[in-house]
Amino acid sequence: MTTAVNAMSASIGNAYNFIKQLDTSLNDIQIVTNKSAQSMQQFAIEANTAAKALGTSTNDYTKAALIYYQQGLDDKDVAARTETTLKAMNITKQSAATVSEQLTALWNGYKVSADQAESYVDKLAAVAATPASTLEELSTAISKVASSANMLGVNADQLVAQVSTIVSATRQAPEAVGT
């Protein structure tokens, strides 16, 4: 009986923490976007639906969305980038904040629109599917060099190939490869 009561108490505590984190995240989005309470209620429903479809939590979804809202993106762009970020997060097992930082560097470096965002991550994932390097290694290294590479005329496909080759050949830390 004590075990059951303790389990129930833990479940209630977890539920309370989840709701508290979700409320904080939604409040932060509301502050950044200046959306109404009614709009935020609708956003919470949409976030929950999208999170379920992506196999992640609503909190992860809202935390990732907040990052893109803070960048000044509109609802459509936020939704597209958030979904792509969460897909990559599920693969790399990194936090939404880390993945969004890495992908934002790639997307901004190559001035990628929301419509193209997932195709760039698909390219990384395709190369990462080989034993040479992981999606985490590629995205970390590319986040350090994307903007400079684009300015020098290196397209995203070339950059992914170069980084993958260097990572697999040297086994250096991806941060060092990117730098």
CSV table of C-alpha atoms in Angstrom, one decimal:
chain,number,residue,atom,x,y,z
A,1,MET,CA,0.0,0.0,0.0
A,2,THR,CA,2.9,2.4,0.8
A,3,THR,CA,4.4,1.6,-2.6
A,4,ALA,CA,1.1,2.5,-4.3
A,5,VAL,CA,0.8,5.7,-2.3
A,6,ASN,CA,4.4,6.7,-3.1
A,7,ALA,CA,3.9,5.9,-6.8
A,8,MET,CA,0.7,8.0,-6.9
A,9,SER,CA,2.4,10.9,-5.1
A,10,ALA,CA,5.3,10.7,-7.6
A,11,SER,CA,2.8,10.7,-10.5
A,12,ILE,CA,1.0,13.7,-9.2
A,13,GLY,CA,4.3,15.5,-8.7
A,14,ASN,CA,5.4,14.7,-12.2
A,15,ALA,CA,2.1,15.9,-13.6
A,16,TYR,CA,2.3,19.1,-11.6
A,17,ASN,CA,5.9,19.8,-12.9
A,18,PHE,CA,4.8,19.0,-16.5
A,19,ILE,CA,1.9,21.5,-16.3
A,20,LYS,CA,4.1,24.1,-14.6
A,21,GLN,CA,6.8,23.8,-17.3
A,22,LEU,CA,4.2,23.9,-20.1
A,23,ASP,CA,2.5,27.0,-18.6
A,24,THR,CA,5.9,28.7,-18.3
A,25,SER,CA,6.8,27.9,-21.9
A,26,LEU,CA,3.4,29.0,-23.2
A,27,ASN,CA,3.6,32.2,-21.2
A,28,ASP,CA,7.1,32.9,-22.7
A,29,ILE,CA,5.7,32.5,-26.2
A,30,GLN,CA,2.8,34.8,-25.4
A,31,ILE,CA,5.2,37.4,-24.2
A,32,VAL,CA,7.4,37.2,-27.2
A,33,THR,CA,4.5,37.1,-29.7
A,34,ASN,CA,2.0,39.3,-27.9
A,35,LYS,CA,-0.7,36.8,-28.7
A,36,SER,CA,-4.0,36.7,-26.9
A,37,ALA,CA,-4.8,34.1,-24.2
A,38,GLN,CA,-7.3,32.6,-26.6
A,39,SER,CA,-4.7,32.3,-29.3
A,40,MET,CA,-2.4,30.6,-26.8
A,41,GLN,CA,-5.1,28.1,-25.9
A,42,GLN,CA,-5.4,27.2,-29.6
A,43,PHE,CA,-1.6,27.1,-29.9
A,44,ALA,CA,-1.4,24.7,-26.9
A,45,ILE,CA,-3.9,22.3,-28.6
A,46,GLU,CA,-2.0,22.5,-31.9
A,47,ALA,CA,1.3,21.9,-30.1
A,48,ASN,CA,-0.1,18.9,-28.3
A,49,THR,CA,-1.3,17.4,-31.6
A,50,ALA,CA,1.9,18.0,-33.4
A,51,ALA,CA,4.0,16.7,-30.5
A,52,LYS,CA,2.0,13.5,-30.4
A,53,ALA,CA,2.5,13.1,-34.1
A,54,LEU,CA,6.3,13.6,-33.7
A,55,GLY,CA,6.5,11.2,-30.7
A,56,THR,CA,7.7,13.9,-28.3
A,57,SER,CA,6.2,15.9,-25.5
A,58,THR,CA,4.2,19.1,-25.7
A,59,ASN,CA,6.8,20.8,-23.5
A,60,ASP,CA,9.6,19.9,-26.0
A,61,TYR,CA,7.5,21.3,-28.8
A,62,THR,CA,6.7,24.6,-27.0
A,63,LYS,CA,10.4,25.0,-26.0
A,64,ALA,CA,11.5,24.6,-29.6
A,65,ALA,CA,8.8,26.9,-30.9
A,66,LEU,CA,9.8,29.5,-28.4
A,67,ILE,CA,13.3,29.6,-29.8
A,68,TYR,CA,12.0,30.3,-33.3
A,69,TYR,CA,9.5,32.8,-32.1
A,70,GLN,CA,12.3,34.6,-30.4
A,71,GLN,CA,14.0,34.8,-33.8
A,72,GLY,CA,11.0,36.8,-35.1
A,73,LEU,CA,9.6,34.1,-37.4
A,74,ASP,CA,5.9,33.8,-38.2
A,75,ASP,CA,3.6,31.0,-37.2
A,76,LYS,CA,4.2,29.0,-40.4
A,77,ASP,CA,7.9,29.2,-40.2
A,78,VAL,CA,7.9,28.4,-36.5
A,79,ALA,CA,5.8,25.3,-37.1
A,80,ALA,CA,8.0,24.0,-39.9
A,81,ARG,CA,11.3,24.6,-38.1
A,82,THR,CA,10.0,23.3,-34.8
A,83,GLU,CA,8.8,20.0,-36.4
A,84,THR,CA,12.1,19.6,-38.2
A,85,THR,CA,14.0,20.4,-35.1
A,86,LEU,CA,12.1,17.8,-33.1
A,87,LYS,CA,12.7,15.1,-35.7
A,88,ALA,CA,16.4,15.8,-35.6
A,89,MET,CA,16.2,15.9,-31.8
A,90,ASN,CA,14.7,12.4,-31.7
A,91,ILE,CA,17.6,11.1,-33.8
A,92,THR,CA,20.4,12.9,-32.0
A,93,LYS,CA,19.0,12.6,-28.5
A,94,GLN,CA,20.1,16.2,-27.9
A,95,SER,CA,18.0,19.0,-26.4
A,96,ALA,CA,15.7,21.1,-28.5
A,97,ALA,CA,17.8,24.1,-27.6
A,98,THR,CA,21.0,22.5,-28.9
A,99,VAL,CA,19.5,21.1,-32.1
A,100,SER,CA,17.8,24.4,-32.9
A,101,GLU,CA,21.0,26.3,-32.4
A,102,GLN,CA,22.9,23.9,-34.7
A,103,LEU,CA,20.1,23.9,-37.4
A,104,THR,CA,19.6,27.7,-37.1
A,105,ALA,CA,23.3,28.2,-38.0
A,106,LEU,CA,22.9,26.0,-41.1
A,107,TRP,CA,19.6,27.6,-42.1
A,108,ASN,CA,20.7,31.2,-41.5
A,109,GLY,CA,24.1,30.5,-43.1
A,110,TYR,CA,22.5,29.4,-46.3
A,111,LYS,CA,19.4,31.6,-46.0
A,112,VAL,CA,17.1,28.6,-46.1
A,113,SER,CA,13.3,29.2,-46.1
A,114,ALA,CA,11.0,27.2,-43.8
A,115,ASP,CA,9.8,25.3,-46.9
A,116,GLN,CA,13.4,24.1,-47.5
A,117,ALA,CA,14.4,23.5,-43.9
A,118,GLU,CA,13.6,19.8,-43.7
A,119,SER,CA,15.3,19.0,-47.0
A,120,TYR,CA,18.6,20.4,-45.5
A,121,VAL,CA,18.3,18.2,-42.5
A,122,ASP,CA,17.4,15.3,-44.7
A,123,LYS,CA,20.7,15.8,-46.5
A,124,LEU,CA,22.5,15.7,-43.1
A,125,ALA,CA,20.6,12.6,-42.1
A,126,ALA,CA,21.4,10.8,-45.3
A,127,VAL,CA,25.1,11.4,-44.9
A,128,ALA,CA,24.9,10.6,-41.2
A,129,ALA,CA,23.3,7.2,-42.0
A,130,THR,CA,26.7,6.1,-43.2
A,131,PRO,CA,29.2,4.9,-40.5
A,132,ALA,CA,31.5,7.9,-41.2
A,133,SER,CA,29.7,10.4,-39.0
A,134,THR,CA,26.6,11.1,-37.0
A,135,LEU,CA,23.9,13.7,-37.5
A,136,GLU,CA,25.0,15.3,-34.2
A,137,GLU,CA,28.6,15.5,-35.4
A,138,LEU,CA,27.7,16.9,-38.8
A,139,SER,CA,25.2,19.5,-37.4
A,140,THR,CA,27.7,20.6,-34.7
A,141,ALA,CA,30.6,21.1,-37.2
A,142,ILE,CA,28.4,22.8,-39.8
A,143,SER,CA,27.0,25.2,-37.2
A,144,LYS,CA,30.5,26.6,-36.8
A,145,VAL,CA,31.1,27.2,-40.5
A,146,ALA,CA,27.9,27.4,-42.5
A,147,SER,CA,27.8,31.2,-42.9
A,148,SER,CA,31.5,31.5,-43.9
A,149,ALA,CA,31.2,28.5,-46.3
A,150,ASN,CA,28.2,30.0,-48.0
A,151,MET,CA,30.0,33.4,-48.4
A,152,LEU,CA,33.0,31.5,-50.0
A,153,GLY,CA,30.7,29.8,-52.5
A,154,VAL,CA,30.6,26.4,-50.9
A,155,ASN,CA,27.1,25.0,-51.3
A,156,ALA,CA,25.4,23.1,-48.6
A,157,ASP,CA,25.9,19.7,-50.3
A,158,GLN,CA,29.6,20.3,-50.7
A,159,LEU,CA,29.9,21.4,-47.1
A,160,VAL,CA,28.1,18.3,-45.8
A,161,ALA,CA,30.4,16.1,-47.9
A,162,GLN,CA,33.5,17.9,-46.8
A,163,VAL,CA,32.6,17.9,-43.1
A,164,SER,CA,31.7,14.2,-43.2
A,165,THR,CA,34.9,13.3,-44.9
A,166,ILE,CA,37.0,15.3,-42.4
A,167,VAL,CA,35.2,13.9,-39.4
A,168,SER,CA,35.5,10.3,-40.6
A,169,ALA,CA,39.1,10.7,-41.6
A,170,THR,CA,40.4,12.6,-38.5
A,171,ARG,CA,37.9,11.6,-35.8
A,172,GLN,CA,38.4,15.1,-34.4
A,173,ALA,CA,35.8,16.7,-32.3
A,174,PRO,CA,33.1,18.2,-34.6
A,175,GLU,CA,33.6,21.7,-33.1
A,176,ALA,CA,37.3,21.5,-34.1
A,177,VAL,CA,36.4,20.3,-37.6
A,178,GLY,CA,33.8,23.1,-38.1
A,179,THR,CA,36.2,25.7,-36.8
